[in-house]
């Protein structure tokens, strides 16, 4: 079957002397092991920035309730909601002080129940963030834990007695000194925190702690939530001897990457299997791991069905492309190379070509805006490249995760001064660079492209004050282009980025080949065009994406039949015999057979 499909493909496509690259074998003759979460389109909502219902400048649950019909109109299946649990907001909700309560700024449990009910009435599933590598230092567990060495909650966290000396280095991502240990004088001990000192790491080696977490998960499942996105879940297991990790060992075993070390703790998969056995297996739910530290070699350990752990994960290799290796989120001045982009996403497709299931995303709350990072946010090309990137996300073999606002083509706000930032990551790194006498201008310029706050600015509903997000003062500034980039304006324009997104969602849903079909990369060395086919049974789609601001040629083996074009972000396609000339950032989906 493989050979016959290859012969058919070669008869259709002429690759201008460049060899086609087969990332994997074709799928069998019918969609294998169909699951609702494989066929879903996930829409991520950052509640703090979606819609403010009471004028305090902060988005809330009732604001989301007000806009459920809009969310439904997108055609999506699942909403991933960033944390709404009680929190002092050291890291915008990723520091939870009560797992069974709602953050006061966001509303009440009654508001949450109304939101969940409203989603289910519209056929939308709700996935919550599960943040259980760490809690807030204001959680009652930690207050008890730090009160004395003999407290029953002491072993809910990782402590190192100071009389043993300073513990071996572990990184703390949000700390000015870079350390993941914090000295606490109350009991003369250090506690572990892979992120901020306000986010102490939970001790999963303690079965009592695991039971608390599993009971909490059941609490939300019994309410009716449909799954969890699991924040840095590979980090939960620790070697509690906390041995010294030398740079040589880090390099040889973990490619110099601390996250790979932290994602390889003993007992990790025992804990995930226990979670599945005690909780997940009892519900028809969706689970996705934030795959920090996960590699192509370890991915299957999390998601293969026979392992009884999780459904899918998302990796960081793609979104890490293009940064200088020795700088904090500073882009290579030459930008990223499309050839490397294609290589990464083709590799990760091949990882799940026979087992497991993948995800695809280009933006989320931890990343800058998709169009700024991967497209072209200039006035000339913002809309076109937004549509092109949406086409990519909706035509790959993986569950697409789409970040709110990207359906409008929202782009980075690009703050000029550190005072405008609200994110703990940007603020702490600025201080670290300042303390070390580093180049602050370089850092601020880099943050215009890479900072997380670029994706956290308020959603742009209309051209009224504050983009219709709030009647008060927004918690973070609104992008000044909201007068033209907003829902109200784009609803009226049949060719808007918003309406193009809806068309792409519908195209994916109407064609199982775009969900389950085999992926095959074409012209891998072409620096402008990302071209690939999706094949299922006797159906084959060709996807052509121009990732550049220049025209680019692609050779077809036959003349293009206009009726075979299923989607196009331009009014037409320029052809010359068997040659297609793609316009800047043009995206085309063609039914080949």
Coordinates of C-alpha atoms in Angstrom, one line a residue:
X1 CA 0.0 0.0 0.0
X2 CA 2.9 2.3 0.8
X3 CA 4.4 1.8 -2.6
X4 CA 1.2 2.3 -4.5
X5 CA 0.4 5.6 -2.6
X6 CA 3.9 6.8 -3.3
X7 CA 3.5 6.1 -7.0
X8 CA 0.2 7.9 -7.1
X9 CA 1.7 10.9 -5.3
X10 CA 4.7 11.1 -7.6
X11 CA 2.3 11.0 -10.6
X12 CA 0.4 14.0 -9.2
X13 CA 3.3 16.1 -7.8
X14 CA 6.5 17.2 -9.5
X15 CA 8.9 18.4 -6.8
X16 CA 11.2 20.5 -9.0
X17 CA 14.2 18.2 -8.4
X18 CA 13.7 18.2 -4.6
X19 CA 13.0 14.8 -3.0
X20 CA 9.8 14.3 -1.0
X21 CA 10.4 13.4 2.6
X22 CA 8.2 10.7 4.1
X23 CA 7.7 11.4 7.8
X24 CA 5.8 8.2 8.4
X25 CA 3.8 5.4 6.8
X26 CA 0.3 6.1 5.6
X27 CA -2.6 5.5 7.9
X28 CA -4.7 2.3 7.5
X29 CA -7.8 2.4 5.4
X30 CA -10.1 3.9 8.0
X31 CA -9.6 6.2 10.9
X32 CA -8.1 4.2 13.8
X33 CA -9.3 4.4 17.3
X34 CA -11.5 7.4 17.0
X35 CA -11.8 9.6 20.1
X36 CA -13.7 12.8 20.7
X37 CA -10.6 14.5 22.0
X38 CA -8.6 13.7 18.9
X39 CA -11.3 15.3 16.7
X40 CA -11.8 18.3 19.0
X41 CA -10.6 21.9 18.4
X42 CA -9.5 23.4 21.7
X43 CA -9.9 27.1 22.4
X44 CA -7.9 28.5 25.3
X45 CA -9.4 31.2 27.4
X46 CA -7.2 33.4 29.7
X47 CA -10.0 34.5 32.1
X48 CA -8.2 37.5 33.5
X49 CA -8.2 39.1 30.0
X50 CA -11.3 37.8 28.3
X51 CA -14.3 39.9 29.6
X52 CA -14.8 41.9 32.7
X53 CA -18.4 42.0 33.9
X54 CA -18.2 44.2 36.9
X55 CA -15.8 47.1 36.0
X56 CA -12.9 46.2 38.2
X57 CA -10.6 45.9 35.3
X58 CA -10.1 42.1 35.6
X59 CA -11.9 39.5 33.4
X60 CA -14.1 37.1 35.3
X61 CA -16.4 34.1 35.0
X62 CA -19.6 36.1 34.5
X63 CA -17.8 37.9 31.6
X64 CA -17.2 34.5 30.0
X65 CA -20.8 33.5 30.5
X66 CA -21.8 36.7 28.7
X67 CA -19.8 35.6 25.7
X68 CA -20.6 32.0 25.5
X69 CA -22.6 32.5 22.3
X70 CA -19.5 34.0 20.7
X71 CA -17.4 31.0 21.8
X72 CA -20.0 28.7 20.4
X73 CA -20.0 30.6 17.1
X74 CA -16.3 29.7 16.6
X75 CA -17.3 26.1 16.0
X76 CA -14.8 24.8 18.7
X77 CA -15.4 21.8 20.9
X78 CA -13.4 22.4 24.1
X79 CA -12.5 25.4 26.2
X80 CA -9.3 25.1 28.2
X81 CA -9.7 27.6 31.0
X82 CA -6.5 28.9 32.7
X83 CA -6.7 28.6 36.5
X84 CA -9.7 30.2 38.2
X85 CA -9.0 28.7 41.7
X86 CA -8.3 30.8 44.8
X87 CA -4.9 32.4 44.5
X88 CA -2.9 35.5 45.6
X89 CA -1.8 35.8 42.0
X90 CA 2.0 35.8 42.4
X91 CA 1.9 34.0 39.0
X92 CA -1.5 34.9 37.7
X93 CA -3.3 32.0 39.2
X94 CA -0.6 29.3 38.9
X95 CA -0.1 29.7 42.6
X96 CA -3.2 28.1 44.1
X97 CA -4.1 28.7 47.7
X98 CA -7.4 26.7 47.7
X99 CA -8.0 24.0 45.0
X100 CA -11.7 23.8 45.8
X101 CA -12.6 27.5 45.7
X102 CA -12.8 30.3 43.1
X103 CA -10.5 33.3 42.9
X104 CA -12.4 36.2 44.4
X105 CA -11.6 38.5 41.4
X106 CA -13.1 35.9 39.1
X107 CA -16.4 35.4 41.0
X108 CA -18.0 32.6 43.0
X109 CA -18.5 28.8 42.7
X110 CA -22.1 29.6 41.7
X111 CA -20.7 31.6 38.8
X112 CA -18.5 28.7 37.8
X113 CA -21.5 26.3 38.0
X114 CA -23.4 28.7 35.7
X115 CA -20.4 28.8 33.3
X116 CA -20.1 25.0 33.2
X117 CA -23.8 24.6 32.6
X118 CA -23.8 27.2 29.9
X119 CA -21.0 25.5 28.1
X120 CA -22.6 22.0 28.2
X121 CA -25.9 23.4 27.0
X122 CA -24.0 24.6 23.9
X123 CA -22.2 21.4 23.4
X124 CA -18.8 22.7 24.6
X125 CA -16.6 20.7 27.0
X126 CA -14.6 22.4 29.7
X127 CA -11.0 21.5 30.6
X128 CA -9.4 23.1 33.7
X129 CA -5.8 23.6 34.5
X130 CA -4.4 21.1 37.0
X131 CA -1.5 22.9 38.8
X132 CA -0.2 20.3 41.2
X133 CA 3.6 20.4 40.9
X134 CA 3.4 23.3 43.4
X135 CA 0.9 25.3 45.4
X136 CA 0.9 28.8 46.7
X137 CA 2.9 29.5 49.8
X138 CA -0.4 30.9 51.1
X139 CA -2.1 27.5 50.9
X140 CA -3.1 26.1 54.3
X141 CA -1.0 23.0 53.6
X142 CA 2.1 25.1 53.3
X143 CA 1.3 27.3 56.3
X144 CA 1.0 24.2 58.4
X145 CA 4.1 22.6 56.8
X146 CA 6.4 25.5 57.6
X147 CA 5.0 25.9 61.2
X148 CA 7.2 23.2 62.6
X149 CA 9.2 20.2 61.6
X150 CA 6.8 17.8 63.4
X151 CA 3.6 19.2 61.8
X152 CA 1.5 16.5 60.0
X153 CA 1.7 18.5 56.8
X154 CA 5.5 18.9 56.9
X155 CA 6.0 16.2 54.3
X156 CA 3.5 17.7 51.9
X157 CA 6.5 19.8 50.6
X158 CA 10.2 19.3 50.1
X159 CA 12.3 20.5 53.0
X160 CA 16.1 20.4 53.6
X161 CA 17.3 21.1 57.1
X162 CA 19.9 23.8 57.2
X163 CA 22.2 21.9 59.6
X164 CA 23.0 19.6 56.7
X165 CA 24.4 22.6 54.8
X166 CA 23.1 24.3 51.7
X167 CA 21.2 21.9 49.4
X168 CA 22.5 21.0 45.9
X169 CA 21.5 23.6 43.3
X170 CA 18.2 23.3 41.6
X171 CA 16.9 26.1 39.3
X172 CA 14.1 28.4 40.3
X173 CA 12.7 29.9 37.1
X174 CA 11.2 33.1 38.5
X175 CA 13.9 34.0 41.0
X176 CA 16.4 36.8 40.6
X177 CA 19.2 34.6 42.0
X178 CA 18.1 31.7 39.9
X179 CA 17.9 29.3 42.9
X180 CA 15.1 26.8 43.5
X181 CA 15.7 26.7 47.2
X182 CA 14.5 29.3 49.7
X183 CA 15.7 29.5 53.3
X184 CA 12.9 29.7 55.9
X185 CA 14.1 30.8 59.3
X186 CA 11.0 29.6 61.2
X187 CA 12.2 26.0 61.1
X188 CA 15.8 26.7 60.0
X189 CA 15.3 24.8 56.7
X190 CA 15.2 25.3 52.9
X191 CA 12.1 24.5 50.8
X192 CA 12.1 23.6 47.1
X193 CA 10.4 25.7 44.5
X194 CA 11.1 25.2 40.8
X195 CA 9.4 28.5 40.0
X196 CA 8.8 31.4 42.4
X197 CA 9.4 31.2 46.1
X198 CA 5.7 31.8 46.3
X199 CA 5.2 28.5 44.6
X200 CA 6.6 25.7 46.8
X201 CA 6.8 22.3 45.2
X202 CA 4.5 19.6 46.5
X203 CA 5.9 16.3 47.7
X204 CA 4.4 13.6 45.5
X205 CA 6.5 11.0 47.2
X206 CA 4.0 11.4 50.1
X207 CA 0.9 9.1 49.5
X208 CA -1.2 11.3 51.7
X209 CA -0.5 14.3 49.4
X210 CA -1.4 12.2 46.3
X211 CA -4.7 11.2 47.8
X212 CA -5.5 14.8 48.5
X213 CA -4.9 15.7 44.9
X214 CA -6.9 12.7 43.6
X215 CA -9.8 13.6 45.8
X216 CA -9.6 17.2 44.5
X217 CA -9.7 16.0 40.9
X218 CA -12.7 13.9 41.7
X219 CA -14.4 16.9 43.2
X220 CA -14.1 18.8 39.9
X221 CA -15.0 15.8 37.7
X222 CA -18.1 15.2 39.8
X223 CA -19.1 18.8 39.1
X224 CA -19.0 17.9 35.5
X225 CA -15.7 19.2 34.1
X226 CA -14.4 17.3 31.1
X227 CA -10.7 17.1 31.7
X228 CA -7.5 18.7 32.8
X229 CA -4.5 20.4 31.1
X230 CA -1.7 19.4 33.5
X231 CA 0.7 22.2 34.3
X232 CA 4.4 21.0 34.2
X233 CA 3.2 17.6 35.2
X234 CA 6.5 15.9 34.3
X235 CA 8.2 17.8 37.2
X236 CA 6.1 16.3 40.0
X237 CA 8.6 13.4 40.9
X238 CA 11.7 14.3 42.7
X239 CA 14.9 12.4 43.8
X240 CA 14.5 13.4 47.5
X241 CA 18.2 12.7 48.2
X242 CA 18.7 15.9 46.0
X243 CA 22.2 14.8 44.8
X244 CA 24.6 17.2 43.3
X245 CA 24.2 17.4 39.5
X246 CA 27.4 18.5 37.8
X247 CA 27.4 20.4 34.6
X248 CA 29.1 17.4 32.9
X249 CA 26.4 15.1 34.1
X250 CA 23.7 17.5 33.1
X251 CA 25.2 17.8 29.6
X252 CA 25.8 14.1 29.1
X253 CA 22.5 12.8 30.4
X254 CA 20.1 15.6 29.8
X255 CA 21.7 17.6 26.9
X256 CA 22.5 20.4 29.4
X257 CA 18.7 21.0 29.9
X258 CA 17.6 21.2 33.5
X259 CA 14.0 20.7 32.4
X260 CA 14.9 17.2 31.0
X261 CA 16.4 16.4 34.4
X262 CA 13.4 17.7 36.3
X263 CA 11.0 15.8 34.0
X264 CA 12.8 12.4 34.7
X265 CA 12.2 12.0 38.4
X266 CA 11.9 8.5 39.9
X267 CA 8.3 7.4 40.4
X268 CA 6.9 9.8 37.8
X269 CA 5.0 7.2 35.8
X270 CA 4.0 5.3 38.8
X271 CA 2.2 8.4 40.0
X272 CA 0.5 9.0 36.7
X273 CA -0.6 5.4 36.5
X274 CA -2.0 5.7 40.0
X275 CA -3.8 8.9 39.0
X276 CA -5.3 7.1 36.0
X277 CA -6.3 4.1 38.1
X278 CA -7.8 6.1 41.0
X279 CA -9.4 9.0 39.0
X280 CA -9.0 9.3 35.2
X281 CA -10.2 5.8 34.3
X282 CA -13.5 6.5 36.0
X283 CA -14.5 9.4 33.7
X284 CA -14.8 10.0 30.0
X285 CA -12.3 12.8 30.2
X286 CA -9.5 14.5 28.2
X287 CA -6.0 14.9 29.6
X288 CA -3.1 16.8 28.2
X289 CA 0.3 17.1 29.8
X290 CA 2.3 20.3 29.5
X291 CA 5.3 18.4 28.3
X292 CA 8.1 20.4 29.9
X293 CA 11.3 18.3 29.8
X294 CA 9.7 15.7 27.5
X295 CA 11.6 14.5 24.4
X296 CA 10.8 12.4 21.4
X297 CA 12.3 9.5 23.3
X298 CA 10.1 9.9 26.4
X299 CA 6.9 11.1 24.9
X300 CA 5.3 7.7 24.5
X301 CA 5.8 7.0 28.2
X302 CA 3.1 9.5 28.9
X303 CA 0.5 8.9 26.2
X304 CA 0.5 5.4 24.8
X305 CA -2.9 3.9 25.5
X306 CA -1.7 0.6 27.0
X307 CA 0.3 2.5 29.6
X308 CA -2.9 3.9 31.1
X309 CA -1.6 7.4 31.9
X310 CA -2.6 10.4 29.8
X311 CA -4.2 11.1 26.4
X312 CA -1.7 13.6 24.9
X313 CA 1.0 16.1 25.6
X314 CA 2.4 19.2 24.0
X315 CA 6.1 19.8 23.5
X316 CA 8.3 22.9 23.6
X317 CA 10.7 22.2 20.8
X318 CA 8.6 24.0 18.2
X319 CA 8.0 27.2 20.2
X320 CA 11.7 27.2 21.3
X321 CA 12.9 27.6 17.7
X322 CA 14.7 30.8 16.7
X323 CA 16.0 32.0 20.1
X324 CA 19.7 32.5 20.7
X325 CA 21.0 29.7 22.9
X326 CA 22.9 32.0 25.4
X327 CA 20.3 34.7 25.8
X328 CA 17.0 34.8 27.7
X329 CA 14.3 34.7 24.9
X330 CA 16.3 36.8 22.5
X331 CA 15.5 36.1 18.9
X332 CA 18.2 35.4 16.4
X333 CA 18.4 38.6 14.3
X334 CA 17.9 36.5 11.2
X335 CA 14.6 35.1 12.6
X336 CA 13.8 31.4 12.5
X337 CA 14.4 29.1 9.6
X338 CA 11.3 27.5 8.0
X339 CA 13.4 24.5 7.1
X340 CA 14.0 23.9 10.8
X341 CA 10.3 24.6 11.6
X342 CA 9.3 21.9 9.1
X343 CA 11.8 19.5 10.4
X344 CA 10.6 19.8 14.0
X345 CA 6.9 19.5 13.2
X346 CA 7.5 16.6 10.8
X347 CA 9.5 14.8 13.4
X348 CA 6.8 15.2 16.1
X349 CA 4.2 14.0 13.6
X350 CA 6.2 10.9 13.0
X351 CA 6.5 10.3 16.8
X352 CA 2.8 9.6 16.9
X353 CA 2.3 8.1 13.5
X354 CA 1.5 4.6 14.9
X355 CA 0.9 5.1 18.6
X356 CA -0.2 7.8 21.0
X357 CA -1.6 11.2 19.9
X358 CA -0.1 14.6 19.6
X359 CA -1.1 18.3 19.8
X360 CA -0.3 21.3 17.7
X361 CA -0.2 24.9 18.9
X362 CA 1.7 28.2 18.1
X363 CA 0.5 30.4 20.9
X364 CA -0.8 30.2 24.5
X365 CA -0.6 32.2 27.7
X366 CA 3.2 31.3 28.0
X367 CA 4.0 32.4 24.5
X368 CA 3.8 35.7 22.5
X369 CA 1.1 36.3 20.0
X370 CA 1.1 33.8 17.1
X371 CA 1.2 36.2 14.3
X372 CA 4.1 38.3 15.7
X373 CA 6.2 35.3 16.5
X374 CA 5.6 33.1 13.5
X375 CA 4.0 35.3 10.9
X376 CA 4.2 39.0 10.0
X377 CA 2.3 41.6 12.1
X378 CA 2.9 44.5 9.8
X379 CA -0.3 46.2 8.6
X380 CA 0.3 44.8 5.1
X381 CA 0.6 41.1 6.1
X382 CA -1.0 40.7 9.6
X383 CA -4.3 39.4 8.3
X384 CA -2.8 37.2 5.6
X385 CA -0.2 35.6 7.8
X386 CA -2.7 35.1 10.6
X387 CA -4.9 33.1 8.2
X388 CA -1.9 31.2 6.9
X389 CA -0.9 30.1 10.4
X390 CA -4.5 29.1 11.2
X391 CA -4.4 26.9 8.1
X392 CA -1.3 25.2 9.4
X393 CA -2.8 24.5 12.8
X394 CA -6.1 23.2 11.4
X395 CA -4.5 20.9 8.8
X396 CA -1.9 19.0 10.9
X397 CA -2.5 15.5 12.4
X398 CA -2.8 16.4 16.1
X399 CA -5.4 18.0 18.3
X400 CA -5.2 21.8 17.6
X401 CA -5.0 24.2 20.6
X402 CA -5.9 27.7 19.6
X403 CA -5.3 30.7 21.9
X404 CA -8.1 33.3 22.3
X405 CA -7.6 36.4 20.3
X406 CA -5.5 34.7 17.6
X407 CA -8.8 34.2 15.7
X408 CA -8.8 38.0 15.3
X409 CA -5.2 38.3 14.4
X410 CA -4.3 40.0 17.7
X411 CA -0.6 40.8 17.8
X412 CA 2.1 41.7 20.4
X413 CA 1.6 44.9 22.3
X414 CA 5.4 45.4 22.5
X415 CA 5.9 47.4 25.7
X416 CA 8.7 49.9 25.8
X417 CA 9.3 49.9 29.6
X418 CA 9.4 47.4 32.3
X419 CA 6.8 49.3 34.3
X420 CA 4.1 48.1 31.8
X421 CA 4.8 44.5 32.4
X422 CA 2.8 42.4 35.0
X423 CA 4.4 39.0 34.5
X424 CA 6.6 37.7 37.2
X425 CA 8.9 36.1 34.6
X426 CA 9.7 39.4 32.8
X427 CA 10.0 41.4 36.0
X428 CA 12.4 39.0 37.7
X429 CA 14.5 38.5 34.7
X430 CA 14.9 42.2 34.2
X431 CA 16.1 42.5 37.8
X432 CA 18.5 39.7 37.3
X433 CA 20.0 41.2 34.2
X434 CA 20.2 44.6 36.0
X435 CA 21.9 43.1 39.0
X436 CA 24.5 41.4 36.7
X437 CA 25.2 44.6 34.8
X438 CA 23.6 43.2 31.6
X439 CA 22.1 44.9 28.6
X440 CA 18.7 46.1 29.7
X441 CA 17.8 47.6 26.3
X442 CA 18.6 44.4 24.6
X443 CA 16.3 42.6 27.1
X444 CA 13.4 45.0 26.6
X445 CA 13.7 44.9 22.8
X446 CA 13.7 41.1 23.0
X447 CA 10.6 41.1 25.2
X448 CA 8.7 42.9 22.5
X449 CA 8.8 39.7 20.6
X450 CA 9.0 37.0 23.3
X451 CA 7.3 38.2 26.6
X452 CA 4.3 36.3 27.9
X453 CA 2.4 39.5 28.6
X454 CA 2.1 40.1 24.9
X455 CA -0.5 37.4 24.8
X456 CA -2.2 38.5 28.0
X457 CA -3.5 41.9 26.9
X458 CA -7.3 42.2 27.0
X459 CA -9.5 40.6 24.3
X460 CA -10.6 43.1 21.7
X461 CA -14.4 43.1 21.5
X462 CA -15.2 46.4 19.8
X463 CA -13.9 49.9 19.1
X464 CA -15.3 51.4 22.4
X465 CA -13.1 52.4 25.3
X466 CA -10.8 49.6 26.4
X467 CA -11.9 47.5 23.4
X468 CA -15.1 46.7 25.2
X469 CA -13.2 44.6 27.7
X470 CA -14.0 46.6 30.8
X471 CA -15.7 49.9 31.9
X472 CA -12.9 50.3 34.5
X473 CA -9.1 50.5 34.3
X474 CA -7.8 47.2 32.7
X475 CA -5.3 45.2 34.8
X476 CA -2.8 45.4 31.8
X477 CA -2.9 47.8 28.9
X478 CA -5.0 47.2 25.8
X479 CA -3.3 47.0 22.5
X480 CA -3.9 50.3 20.7
X481 CA -4.9 48.7 17.4
X482 CA -8.2 47.6 19.0
X483 CA -10.0 50.3 17.0
X484 CA -9.7 48.1 13.9
X485 CA -8.8 44.7 15.2
X486 CA -11.9 43.6 17.1
X487 CA -14.8 41.2 17.0
X488 CA -17.5 43.7 16.0
X489 CA -15.5 44.9 13.0
X490 CA -14.5 41.4 11.9
X491 CA -18.0 39.9 12.2
X492 CA -19.1 42.3 9.5
X493 CA -16.3 41.4 7.1
X494 CA -16.8 38.0 5.3
X495 CA -13.0 38.0 4.6
X496 CA -11.9 38.8 8.1
X497 CA -9.4 36.7 10.1
X498 CA -12.2 35.7 12.4
X499 CA -14.5 34.3 9.6
X500 CA -11.5 32.6 8.0
X501 CA -10.9 30.8 11.3
X502 CA -14.5 29.6 11.4
X503 CA -14.1 28.3 7.8
X504 CA -11.0 26.4 8.7
X505 CA -12.6 24.8 11.8
X506 CA -15.5 23.7 9.6
X507 CA -13.2 22.3 6.9
X508 CA -11.4 20.2 9.5
X509 CA -14.6 18.9 11.0
X510 CA -16.1 18.0 7.6
X511 CA -13.0 16.1 6.5
X512 CA -11.7 13.3 8.7
X513 CA -8.6 13.2 6.4
X514 CA -7.4 16.4 8.2
X515 CA -7.7 14.7 11.6
X516 CA -6.6 11.1 10.9
X517 CA -4.9 11.2 7.5
X518 CA -1.2 10.4 7.0
X519 CA 1.1 13.4 6.9
X520 CA 3.8 13.6 4.2
X521 CA 6.2 16.5 4.0
X522 CA 7.1 17.8 0.5
X523 CA 10.1 20.0 -0.6
X524 CA 11.7 20.0 2.9
X525 CA 14.6 22.2 1.9
X526 CA 12.5 25.0 0.4
X527 CA 13.0 28.1 2.5
X528 CA 9.7 29.7 1.8
X529 CA 7.0 27.0 1.3
X530 CA 5.7 24.5 3.8
X531 CA 3.9 21.9 1.6
X532 CA 2.5 18.6 2.7
X533 CA -0.2 16.1 2.0
X534 CA -2.8 14.4 4.2
X535 CA -4.0 11.1 3.0
X536 CA -6.8 8.8 4.2
X537 CA -8.4 5.9 2.2
X538 CA -8.6 7.2 -1.4
X539 CA -8.7 10.9 -0.4
X540 CA -5.7 13.2 -0.4
X541 CA -5.4 16.9 0.4
X542 CA -2.4 19.1 -0.5
X543 CA -1.6 22.0 1.8
X544 CA 0.6 24.8 0.5
X545 CA 1.7 27.6 2.9
X546 CA 4.0 30.4 1.9
X547 CA 5.7 31.5 5.1
X548 CA 7.4 34.5 3.4
X549 CA 6.7 38.0 2.2
X550 CA 7.8 37.1 -1.3
X551 CA 6.1 35.1 -4.0
X552 CA 7.1 31.5 -4.2
X553 CA 6.7 28.8 -6.9
X554 CA 5.4 25.3 -6.5
X555 CA 5.3 22.8 -9.3
X556 CA 2.2 20.6 -9.7
X557 CA 2.2 17.6 -11.9
X558 CA -0.9 18.8 -13.6
X559 CA -3.0 21.9 -14.1
X560 CA -4.8 23.0 -11.1
X561 CA -8.6 22.5 -11.2
X562 CA -10.2 25.6 -9.5
X563 CA -13.0 23.4 -8.2
X564 CA -10.5 21.4 -6.2
X565 CA -9.4 24.4 -4.1
X566 CA -11.2 24.0 -0.7
X567 CA -9.7 27.0 1.1
X568 CA -7.6 30.0 0.0
X569 CA -6.7 33.2 2.0
X570 CA -6.5 35.1 -1.3
X571 CA -9.3 35.8 -3.8
X572 CA -7.5 33.6 -6.4
X573 CA -4.4 31.5 -7.2
X574 CA -1.8 32.5 -9.8
X575 CA -1.0 29.6 -12.0
X576 CA 1.2 29.1 -15.1
X577 CA 0.5 25.8 -16.6
X578 CA 1.5 23.2 -14.0
X579 CA 3.1 25.9 -11.9
X580 CA 1.5 27.6 -8.9
X581 CA 2.9 30.9 -7.8
X582 CA 2.0 31.5 -4.2
X583 CA 1.6 35.1 -3.1
X584 CA 3.1 36.4 0.2
X585 CA 1.7 34.4 3.1
X586 CA -0.8 32.6 0.8
X587 CA -2.4 29.5 2.2
X588 CA -4.2 27.0 0.0
X589 CA -5.8 23.6 0.7
X590 CA -6.4 21.5 -2.5
X591 CA -8.3 18.2 -2.8
X592 CA -6.0 16.1 -5.0
X593 CA -8.2 13.0 -5.2

